Coordinates of C-alpha atoms and ligand atoms in Angstrom, one line a residue:
X1 CA -15.1 27.0 14.9
X2 CA -17.5 24.6 16.6
X3 CA -18.0 24.9 20.3
X4 CA -17.1 21.8 22.5
X5 CA -20.6 21.8 24.0
X6 CA -22.1 21.0 20.6
X7 CA -21.1 17.4 21.2
X8 CA -23.6 16.7 24.0
X9 CA -26.4 17.6 21.5
X10 CA -25.3 15.0 19.1
X11 CA -27.8 12.2 19.6
X12 CA -25.2 9.4 19.3
X13 CA -23.5 10.7 22.4
X14 CA -26.2 9.7 24.7
X15 CA -26.4 6.1 23.4
X16 CA -24.8 3.0 24.8
X17 CA -22.4 1.5 22.2
X18 CA -22.4 -2.3 21.6
X19 CA -20.7 -3.9 18.7
X20 CA -19.5 -1.8 15.7
X21 CA -22.7 -2.5 13.7
X22 CA -24.9 -1.5 16.7
X23 CA -23.0 1.7 17.3
X24 CA -24.2 4.9 15.8
X25 CA -21.6 6.4 13.5
X26 CA -20.9 10.1 13.0
X27 CA -18.8 12.0 10.6
X28 CA -17.2 15.4 11.1
X29 CA -15.5 17.5 8.4
X30 CA -13.6 20.7 8.9
X31 CA -11.1 22.9 7.1
X32 CA -8.1 24.8 8.5
X33 CA -4.9 26.6 7.6
X34 CA -1.5 25.3 8.5
X35 CA 0.4 27.7 10.7
X36 CA 3.6 27.0 8.7
X37 CA 4.4 25.0 5.6
X38 CA 4.4 21.3 6.4
X39 CA 7.5 19.4 5.3
X40 CA 7.1 15.8 3.9
X41 CA 8.6 14.4 7.1
X42 CA 6.2 16.6 9.2
X43 CA 3.2 15.3 7.2
X44 CA 4.3 11.7 7.4
X45 CA 4.7 12.0 11.1
X46 CA 1.3 13.6 11.5
X47 CA -0.3 10.9 9.5
X48 CA 1.4 8.0 11.3
X49 CA 0.6 9.5 14.7
X50 CA -3.0 10.2 13.7
X51 CA -3.4 6.7 12.3
X52 CA -2.2 5.0 15.5
X53 CA -4.5 7.0 17.7
X54 CA -7.5 6.7 15.3
X55 CA -7.0 2.9 15.2
X56 CA -7.3 2.8 19.0
X57 CA -10.4 5.1 18.9
X58 CA -12.1 3.2 16.0
X59 CA -11.9 6.4 13.9
X60 CA -11.2 6.4 10.2
X61 CA -11.0 9.1 7.5
X62 CA -8.9 11.1 5.2
X63 CA -6.9 14.3 5.6
X64 CA -6.1 16.5 2.5
X65 CA -3.2 18.9 2.5
X66 CA -2.6 21.3 -0.3
X67 CA -0.9 24.7 -0.3
X68 CA -1.0 25.1 3.5
X69 CA -4.7 24.2 3.7
X70 CA -6.1 21.2 5.5
X71 CA -9.4 19.5 4.9
X72 CA -10.3 16.5 7.1
X73 CA -13.0 13.9 7.2
X74 CA -13.4 12.0 10.4
X75 CA -15.8 9.1 11.0
X76 CA -16.4 6.7 13.8
X77 CA -18.2 6.3 17.1
X78 CA -19.2 9.7 18.4
X79 CA -17.2 9.6 21.6
X80 CA -14.0 8.5 19.7
X81 CA -14.5 11.3 17.1
X82 CA -15.1 13.8 19.9
X83 CA -11.9 12.9 21.7
X84 CA -9.8 13.1 18.5
X85 CA -11.5 16.3 17.5
X86 CA -10.8 17.8 20.9
X87 CA -7.1 17.2 20.3
X88 CA -7.1 18.4 16.7
X89 CA -8.9 21.6 17.6
X90 CA -6.1 22.5 20.1
X91 CA -3.2 21.6 17.8
X92 CA -0.9 24.6 17.2
X93 CA 0.1 23.2 13.7
X94 CA -3.1 24.8 12.3
X95 CA -5.4 27.7 12.8
X96 CA -8.7 29.1 11.4
X97 CA -10.2 25.8 12.1
X98 CA -13.8 25.7 10.8
X99 CA -16.1 22.8 11.2
X100 CA -18.1 22.3 8.0
X101 CA -20.4 19.5 9.0
X102 CA -21.2 17.1 11.8
X103 CA -23.8 14.5 11.3
X104 CA -24.9 10.9 11.8
X105 CA -23.8 8.5 9.1
X106 CA -25.2 5.1 8.1
X107 CA -21.9 3.7 7.0
X108 CA -18.2 4.5 6.9
X109 CA -16.8 5.9 3.6
X110 CA -13.1 5.3 4.6
X111 CA -13.4 2.1 6.6
X112 CA -10.0 0.9 5.6
X113 CA -8.1 4.1 6.3
X114 CA -7.1 4.9 9.9
X115 CA -6.1 8.2 8.4
X116 CA -5.4 8.5 4.7
X117 CA -3.3 11.5 3.8
X118 CA -3.8 12.9 0.4
X119 CA -1.8 15.8 -0.9
X120 CA -1.4 17.7 -4.1
X121 CA 0.5 15.9 -6.8
X122 CA 3.9 17.6 -6.1
X123 CA 3.6 17.2 -2.3
X124 CA 2.6 13.5 -2.8
X125 CA 5.6 13.0 -5.1
X126 CA 7.8 14.5 -2.5
X127 CA 6.4 12.4 0.3
X128 CA 7.1 9.1 -1.5
X129 CA 10.3 10.3 -3.2
X130 CA 8.7 10.1 -6.6
X131 CA 9.3 12.3 -9.6
X132 CA 6.5 14.8 -9.7
X133 CA 4.2 14.9 -12.6
X134 CA 4.2 11.2 -13.3
X135 CA 2.3 9.2 -10.8
X136 CA -1.2 9.8 -9.9
X137 CA -3.0 10.8 -13.1
X138 CA -1.3 8.1 -15.2
X139 CA -1.6 5.3 -12.6
X140 CA -5.2 6.1 -12.2
X141 CA -5.8 6.2 -15.9
X142 CA -4.0 2.8 -16.2
X143 CA -6.3 1.3 -13.5
X144 CA -9.4 2.5 -15.5
X145 CA -8.0 1.2 -18.7
X146 CA -7.1 -2.2 -17.1
X147 CA -10.8 -2.9 -16.3
X148 CA -12.0 -1.6 -19.7
X149 CA -12.1 -3.3 -23.0
X150 CA -9.1 -2.0 -24.8
X151 CA -6.0 -4.1 -24.0
X152 CA -4.0 -2.2 -26.6
X153 CA -4.6 1.0 -24.6
X154 CA -3.2 -0.6 -21.5
X155 CA -0.1 -1.7 -23.3
X156 CA 0.2 1.7 -25.0
X157 CA 0.2 3.6 -21.8
X158 CA 2.8 1.4 -20.1
X159 CA 5.0 1.5 -23.2
X160 CA 4.6 5.3 -23.3
X161 CA 5.7 5.7 -19.7
X162 CA 8.6 3.2 -20.1
X163 CA 9.7 5.1 -23.2
X164 CA 9.9 8.3 -21.2
X165 CA 11.7 6.9 -18.2
X166 CA 13.5 3.8 -19.6
X167 CA 13.5 2.3 -16.1
X168 CA 11.7 -0.9 -15.1
X169 CA 11.9 0.3 -11.5
X170 CA 10.1 3.6 -12.3
X171 CA 7.4 1.8 -14.3
X172 CA 6.9 -0.8 -11.6
X173 CA 6.9 1.5 -8.6
X174 CA 5.2 4.5 -10.0
X175 CA 2.8 3.2 -12.5
X176 CA 2.0 -0.5 -12.3
X177 CA 1.9 -1.0 -8.5
X178 CA -0.1 2.2 -7.8
X179 CA -2.5 1.2 -10.6
X180 CA -2.9 -2.3 -8.9
X181 CA -3.6 -0.7 -5.5
X182 CA -6.0 1.7 -7.2
X183 CA -7.9 -1.3 -8.7
X184 CA -8.2 -2.9 -5.2
X185 CA -9.4 0.4 -3.8
X186 CA -12.0 0.7 -6.5
X187 CA -13.2 -2.8 -5.6
X188 CA -13.3 -1.9 -1.8
X189 CA -15.4 1.1 -2.6
X190 CA -17.8 -1.0 -4.7
X191 CA -16.7 0.7 -8.0
X192 CA -15.7 -2.5 -9.6
X193 CA -16.0 -6.2 -9.1
X194 CA -13.4 -8.6 -7.8
X195 CA -13.5 -10.2 -11.2
X196 CA -12.6 -6.9 -12.8
X197 CA -9.7 -6.4 -10.4
X198 CA -8.3 -9.9 -11.1
X199 CA -8.7 -9.3 -14.8
X200 CA -7.1 -5.9 -14.6
X201 CA -4.1 -7.3 -12.7
X202 CA -3.7 -10.0 -15.3
X203 CA -3.7 -7.4 -18.0
X204 CA -1.0 -5.4 -16.3
X205 CA 1.0 -8.6 -15.8
X206 CA 0.8 -9.5 -19.5
X207 CA 1.5 -6.0 -20.7
X208 CA 4.7 -5.9 -18.6
X209 CA 5.8 -9.3 -19.9
X210 CA 5.3 -8.1 -23.5
X211 CA 7.1 -4.9 -22.7
X212 CA 10.2 -6.6 -21.3
X213 CA 10.2 -9.6 -23.7
X214 CA 12.9 -8.2 -26.0
X215 CA 15.1 -7.0 -23.2
X216 CA 17.6 -9.8 -22.4
X217 CA 20.0 -8.7 -19.6
X218 CA 23.6 -9.7 -19.2
X219 CA 24.3 -12.4 -16.7
X220 CA 25.8 -10.9 -13.5
X221 CA 29.4 -11.8 -12.6
X222 CA 28.3 -13.9 -9.7
X223 CA 24.6 -14.4 -10.2
X224 CA 22.6 -15.3 -7.2
X225 CA 20.1 -18.1 -7.7
X226 CA 16.7 -16.9 -6.6
X227 CA 13.3 -18.4 -6.4
X228 CA 10.5 -15.8 -6.8
X229 CA 7.0 -17.0 -6.0
X230 CA 3.6 -15.7 -4.8
X231 CA 2.7 -17.0 -1.3
X232 CA 0.8 -20.3 -1.9
X233 CA -2.9 -19.4 -1.9
X234 CA -2.3 -15.9 -3.3
X235 CA -4.3 -15.5 -6.5
X236 CA -2.7 -12.2 -7.5
X237 CA 0.4 -13.2 -9.4
X238 CA 1.4 -9.8 -10.6
X239 CA 3.8 -9.1 -7.6
X240 CA 5.8 -12.2 -8.2
X241 CA 6.0 -11.6 -11.9
X242 CA 7.3 -8.1 -11.3
X243 CA 9.7 -9.3 -8.7
X244 CA 11.1 -12.0 -11.1
X245 CA 11.4 -9.3 -13.8
X246 CA 13.6 -7.3 -11.4
X247 CA 15.9 -10.1 -10.4
X248 CA 16.1 -11.3 -14.0
X249 CA 17.0 -7.8 -15.2
X250 CA 19.7 -7.7 -12.5
X251 CA 21.3 -10.6 -14.2
X252 CA 20.5 -13.2 -11.5
X253 CA 19.5 -16.7 -12.2
X254 CA 15.7 -16.4 -11.6
X255 CA 13.2 -19.1 -11.1
X256 CA 9.6 -17.9 -11.2
X257 CA 7.2 -20.5 -9.8
X258 CA 3.6 -20.5 -8.8
X259 CA 3.3 -23.3 -6.1
X260 CA -0.4 -23.6 -5.2
X261 CA 0.2 -25.3 -1.8
X262 CA 2.8 -25.0 1.0
X263 CA 3.8 -28.6 0.3
X264 CA 4.5 -27.8 -3.3
X265 CA 6.7 -24.8 -2.3
X266 CA 8.5 -27.0 0.3
X267 CA 9.3 -29.5 -2.5
X268 CA 10.8 -26.8 -4.8
X269 CA 13.2 -25.5 -2.1
X270 CA 14.1 -29.0 -0.9
X271 CA 15.1 -30.2 -4.4
X272 CA 16.8 -27.1 -5.7
X273 CA 19.6 -24.8 -4.4
X274 CA 18.6 -21.2 -3.9
X275 CA 20.6 -18.3 -2.4
X276 CA 17.4 -16.4 -1.8
X277 CA 13.7 -16.8 -1.9
X278 CA 11.2 -14.0 -2.5
X279 CA 7.6 -14.6 -1.4
X280 CA 4.9 -12.1 -2.1
X281 CA 1.4 -11.3 -1.2
X282 CA -0.9 -9.3 -3.5
X283 CA 0.5 -6.0 -4.7
X284 CA -3.1 -4.8 -4.9
X285 CA -5.0 -6.0 -1.8
X286 CA -3.8 -5.6 1.7
X287 CA -4.2 -9.3 2.7
X288 CA -3.6 -8.5 6.4
X289 CA -5.2 -11.8 7.4
X290 CA -2.5 -13.7 5.5
X291 CA 0.4 -12.4 7.7
X292 CA 0.3 -15.3 10.2
X293 CA 0.3 -17.9 7.4
X294 CA 3.2 -16.1 5.7
X295 CA 5.2 -16.4 8.9
X296 CA 4.4 -20.1 9.1
X297 CA 5.3 -20.8 5.4
X298 CA 8.5 -18.9 5.7
X299 CA 9.5 -21.0 8.7
X300 CA 8.7 -24.1 6.6
X301 CA 10.8 -22.9 3.7
X302 CA 13.8 -22.3 5.9
X303 CA 13.5 -25.8 7.4
X304 CA 13.1 -27.4 4.0
X305 CA 15.8 -25.5 2.1
X306 CA 19.0 -27.1 1.0
X307 CA 20.8 -23.9 1.9
X308 CA 21.1 -23.4 5.7
X309 CA 21.9 -19.7 5.1
X310 CA 18.9 -19.1 2.8
X311 CA 17.9 -15.5 2.6
X312 CA 14.1 -15.0 2.6
X313 CA 12.5 -11.7 1.7
X314 CA 8.8 -10.8 1.6
X315 CA 6.7 -8.3 -0.3
X316 CA 3.2 -7.2 -1.2
X317 CA 0.9 -4.3 -0.4
X318 CA 0.8 -5.3 3.2
X319 CA 4.4 -4.2 3.4
X320 CA 3.8 -1.0 1.3
X321 CA 1.0 0.0 3.6
X322 CA 3.2 -0.9 6.6
X323 CA 0.6 -3.4 8.0
X324 CA 3.5 -5.9 8.3
X325 CA 7.2 -5.8 8.7
X326 CA 9.9 -8.4 7.9
X327 CA 10.1 -9.5 11.5
X328 CA 6.3 -10.0 11.7
X329 CA 6.7 -12.8 9.0
X330 CA 10.1 -14.0 10.0
X331 CA 11.8 -12.8 6.8
X332 CA 15.3 -11.3 6.6
X333 CA 14.0 -8.2 4.8
X334 CA 10.9 -6.9 3.2
X335 CA 10.2 -4.6 0.2
X336 CA 7.4 -2.1 -0.4
X337 CA 7.8 -2.6 -4.1
X338 CA 8.6 -5.6 -6.3
X339 CA 11.1 -3.4 -8.0
X340 CA 13.2 -3.5 -4.8
X341 CA 13.5 -7.2 -4.5
X342 CA 17.1 -7.2 -5.4
X343 CA 18.0 -4.4 -3.0
X344 CA 16.1 -6.3 -0.2
X345 CA 18.0 -9.5 -0.9
X346 CA 21.4 -7.7 -1.0
X347 CA 20.6 -5.8 2.2
X348 CA 19.7 -9.1 3.9
X349 CA 22.9 -10.7 2.7
X350 CA 25.0 -7.8 3.9
X351 CA 23.3 -8.1 7.3
X352 CA 24.6 -11.7 7.5
X353 CA 28.3 -10.8 6.9
Ligands
FMN1 C1 -4.6 18.8 10.3 C2 -4.4 17.8 11.4 C3 -5.1 16.6 11.4 C4 -5.0 15.7 12.5 N1 -5.7 14.6 12.5 C5 -5.6 13.7 13.5 C6 -6.4 12.5 13.5 O1 -7.1 12.2 12.6 N2 -6.2 11.7 14.6 C7 -5.4 12.0 15.7 O2 -5.4 11.3 16.6 N3 -4.7 13.2 15.6 C8 -4.7 14.0 14.6 N4 -4.0 15.1 14.6 C9 -3.0 15.3 15.7 C10 -3.8 15.9 16.9 O3 -4.0 17.2 16.8 C11 -2.9 15.7 18.2 O4 -1.6 16.2 18.0 C12 -2.8 14.2 18.6 O5 -4.0 13.5 18.5 C13 -2.3 14.0 20.0 O6 -3.3 14.4 20.9 P1 -3.0 15.2 22.3 O7 -2.2 16.5 21.8 O8 -4.3 15.5 22.8 O9 -2.1 14.3 23.1 C14 -4.1 16.0 13.6 C15 -3.4 17.2 13.6 C16 -3.5 18.1 12.5 C17 -2.8 19.4 12.5

């Protein structure tokens, strides 16, 4: 294990830090062994706690956990990394801590992750409540296919998974949305262009429509009337399309619209009766910067609506990644997946009773 004194020898430690770009960056990697098996809840708690502190320290990185072994990559300003490392190396949840490398780095590799937790497939499935064996390889393959040249292969893979699970929810949550996030991550890491991401998302969207085209649901006994739309200005329409598919399959009266401005959206809710409105940001990109405008637009929708008790729910990757909550945007509920739009609306309506 690396001695604490080693830090003073690291050149960055003697420098004055200015802005992020002027600061030297360092990376540290180590491996260790968990003192006991980590439960999904324990891992989640560790990740959330680490992410909050890392954010404050300007530290980013990734921690891998598999079969009671940890591997972690930390990167950030030397003093921030040193403070975090000092805590980690005293943590009784692991032992046999062995620093593998400490060096200066020109750029961050995980700039968008306060602390990404990656686990083996089974553990990851457990963490997210997924059925093991499905998610990562196939979602990843789908992302690759979506930016390739073979549209039939995209459709084939989606149809294959749907054939196995016969559940729109499973396909949406465990295949399509992870593939969408993967596309965005490929773009962030410079492995594909923005054009390819947008094209890939369109392919997923079209394939889902083709898949569901023959499935005509029964109308619910008391169907809710819902408007499903991307937030005006959101160019990724996949989330709204998936959300509309979910409310339509639930037998609700669904109106899927793509208003390009706040004014256009206002007009739709002012001239039609809706029990609920679902507004979504990109299912692929985080869109953190759009949170304030989402709040403003939701307030406008409520004021303009014919229904004084209108339920408004919000979704998109920002909610999946927990960068935003329903109260941040003034919604009655939010959903981490478009497949959960109906549950979010029902939950919000129950909360009103
Ligand atoms: C494998 C592992 C990785 C960890 N990664 C981080 C991390 O990246 N950032 C962080 O602040 N804490 C991390 N922690 C938690 C710290 O060890 C420590 O509990 C936490 O920072 C609180 O610090 P304190 O005990 O000095 O108050 C990790 C713990 C373990 C077991």
